[in-house]
């Protein structure tokens, strides 16, 4: 059985092959995207058994998602929904420095996830249940599925990992804070970016954000700061993640990579320092290539950040 069980929506990713407005692209790239599946792939590449649950359409995009995840070594519980289509994500590189992501996921197959889809036995067998705020925002049934999965995990003693992953366009005005704060209070491991942390807690001091989040109840809290690193409170002690300097090509997926690296060390008994180091390494690798997960490292890759510019023959 998988060490980490996760659930959410994966979509077909359609990317412009040029820099500039999407309407001028004469060719588009096809791939797969989704926060939870990104984490599952990241874990698999680091040698950790991972399992992903989600709904896909009875279409070529759904078959693409299923084949990619299974090809990457993830146990994919891809439920084929015969009513709705697979959601789509369009990715535009508007300038060299700025990317734009558009979602076509309303009433998608992924949004039709239900509590009945959740595998109780898989959660009981897992070390960690990982969920995100994205699934909470997709639909009432998807939110109920996450709540049900957390209920099971807390009942059987499986660690609950929660990445806030706030997506403004998915939420009704004023709704997100309360819902996300409630789930954060039930988590054992909590990940948030700086803006996401401010959504959950009232703190004008960036240095105190992690402390304020810890007061919600999670034993392990990590505030991700992108290229500036990360700050964590783990079992009452404060830690700083190392920073790895790389040439950024595409920032999308870096947060999921960081989470995958952290959880990989957590389930294998790594120290807090090792969890944060591997997390930071994975985040750095993710931004060095185009794509949401394609640059995620294997264990053997991690040392390459210390050998910049070398050619291996």
Short mmCIF file of N, CA, C and O in Angstrom, two decimals, residues 2 4 6 36-45 48-53 65-77:
data_model
loop_
_atom_site.label_atom_id
_atom_site.label_comp_id
_atom_site.label_asym_id
_atom_site.label_seq_id
_atom_site.Cartn_x
_atom_site.Cartn_y
_atom_site.Cartn_z
N UNK A 2 0.31 2.36 -0.47
CA UNK A 2 1.08 3.59 -0.62
C UNK A 2 1.39 4.24 0.73
O UNK A 2 0.60 4.17 1.67
N UNK A 4 1.83 7.54 0.93
CA UNK A 4 1.09 8.80 0.89
C UNK A 4 -0.11 8.63 -0.03
O UNK A 4 0.03 8.21 -1.18
N UNK A 6 -3.37 10.70 -1.69
CA UNK A 6 -3.83 12.05 -1.98
C UNK A 6 -5.00 12.00 -2.95
O UNK A 6 -5.21 11.01 -3.65
N UNK A 36 -2.21 17.91 -6.56
CA UNK A 36 -2.06 16.66 -5.82
C UNK A 36 -1.31 15.61 -6.63
O UNK A 36 -0.48 14.87 -6.09
N UNK A 37 -1.58 15.55 -7.93
CA UNK A 37 -0.85 14.58 -8.75
C UNK A 37 0.60 15.00 -8.93
O UNK A 37 1.49 14.15 -9.04
N UNK A 38 0.87 16.32 -8.93
CA UNK A 38 2.27 16.77 -8.94
C UNK A 38 3.02 16.22 -7.73
O UNK A 38 4.15 15.75 -7.83
N UNK A 39 2.38 16.33 -6.56
CA UNK A 39 3.01 15.82 -5.34
C UNK A 39 3.21 14.32 -5.42
O UNK A 39 4.27 13.79 -5.04
N UNK A 40 2.20 13.61 -5.93
CA UNK A 40 2.30 12.15 -6.04
C UNK A 40 3.47 11.75 -6.95
O UNK A 40 4.22 10.81 -6.64
N UNK A 41 3.63 12.45 -8.06
CA UNK A 41 4.75 12.15 -8.96
C UNK A 41 6.07 12.47 -8.28
O UNK A 41 7.04 11.71 -8.38
N UNK A 42 6.13 13.62 -7.61
CA UNK A 42 7.36 13.98 -6.90
C UNK A 42 7.77 12.93 -5.89
O UNK A 42 8.95 12.59 -5.77
N UNK A 43 6.82 12.41 -5.15
CA UNK A 43 7.10 11.36 -4.18
C UNK A 43 7.59 10.09 -4.86
O UNK A 43 8.57 9.47 -4.42
N UNK A 44 6.93 9.71 -5.94
CA UNK A 44 7.33 8.49 -6.65
C UNK A 44 8.76 8.59 -7.17
O UNK A 44 9.53 7.63 -7.10
N UNK A 45 9.13 9.76 -7.66
CA UNK A 45 10.49 9.92 -8.18
C UNK A 45 11.53 9.85 -7.06
O UNK A 45 12.69 9.51 -7.30
N UNK A 48 9.17 7.01 -2.97
CA UNK A 48 8.10 6.83 -1.99
C UNK A 48 6.84 6.38 -2.72
O UNK A 48 6.41 7.02 -3.69
N UNK A 49 6.22 5.32 -2.25
CA UNK A 49 4.97 4.84 -2.85
C UNK A 49 3.87 5.87 -2.62
O UNK A 49 3.60 6.27 -1.48
N UNK A 50 3.22 6.30 -3.70
CA UNK A 50 2.16 7.29 -3.59
C UNK A 50 0.92 6.81 -4.35
O UNK A 50 1.03 6.06 -5.33
N UNK A 51 -0.22 7.29 -3.89
CA UNK A 51 -1.49 6.88 -4.49
C UNK A 51 -2.35 8.12 -4.68
O UNK A 51 -2.51 8.92 -3.75
N UNK A 52 -2.90 8.29 -5.85
CA UNK A 52 -3.74 9.44 -6.19
C UNK A 52 -5.14 8.99 -6.56
O UNK A 52 -5.31 8.03 -7.31
N UNK A 53 -6.13 9.69 -6.03
CA UNK A 53 -7.53 9.44 -6.37
C UNK A 53 -8.11 10.66 -7.06
O UNK A 53 -7.93 11.80 -6.59
N UNK A 65 -4.03 11.49 -18.58
CA UNK A 65 -3.73 11.65 -17.15
C UNK A 65 -3.44 10.30 -16.50
O UNK A 65 -2.44 10.13 -15.79
N UNK A 66 -4.29 9.34 -16.77
CA UNK A 66 -4.12 8.02 -16.18
C UNK A 66 -2.81 7.38 -16.60
O UNK A 66 -2.07 6.83 -15.78
N UNK A 67 -2.49 7.47 -17.88
CA UNK A 67 -1.26 6.82 -18.37
C UNK A 67 -0.01 7.52 -17.86
O UNK A 67 0.98 6.87 -17.53
N UNK A 68 -0.05 8.86 -17.77
CA UNK A 68 1.12 9.59 -17.27
C UNK A 68 1.38 9.25 -15.81
O UNK A 68 2.52 8.95 -15.42
N UNK A 69 0.35 9.30 -14.99
CA UNK A 69 0.54 9.02 -13.57
C UNK A 69 1.05 7.60 -13.35
O UNK A 69 1.99 7.37 -12.58
N UNK A 70 0.44 6.65 -14.01
CA UNK A 70 0.88 5.26 -13.84
C UNK A 70 2.26 5.05 -14.42
O UNK A 70 3.07 4.30 -13.87
N UNK A 71 2.56 5.74 -15.50
CA UNK A 71 3.90 5.66 -16.08
C UNK A 71 4.97 6.22 -15.16
O UNK A 71 6.12 5.80 -15.21
N UNK A 72 4.59 7.19 -14.32
CA UNK A 72 5.53 7.77 -13.36
C UNK A 72 5.60 6.98 -12.06
O UNK A 72 6.29 7.38 -11.12
N UNK A 73 4.90 5.86 -11.98
CA UNK A 73 4.98 5.00 -10.80
C UNK A 73 3.97 5.30 -9.73
O UNK A 73 4.05 4.75 -8.61
N UNK A 74 3.00 6.16 -10.01
CA UNK A 74 1.94 6.47 -9.05
C UNK A 74 0.82 5.46 -9.19
O UNK A 74 0.43 5.09 -10.30
N UNK A 75 0.28 4.99 -8.06
CA UNK A 75 -0.93 4.18 -8.10
C UNK A 75 -2.09 5.13 -8.33
O UNK A 75 -2.45 5.91 -7.44
N UNK A 76 -2.67 5.11 -9.51
CA UNK A 76 -3.69 6.07 -9.90
C UNK A 76 -5.07 5.44 -9.85
O UNK A 76 -5.39 4.57 -10.66
N UNK A 77 -5.87 5.87 -8.88
CA UNK A 77 -7.28 5.45 -8.81
C UNK A 77 -8.08 6.47 -9.64
O UNK A 77 -8.75 7.35 -9.09
#
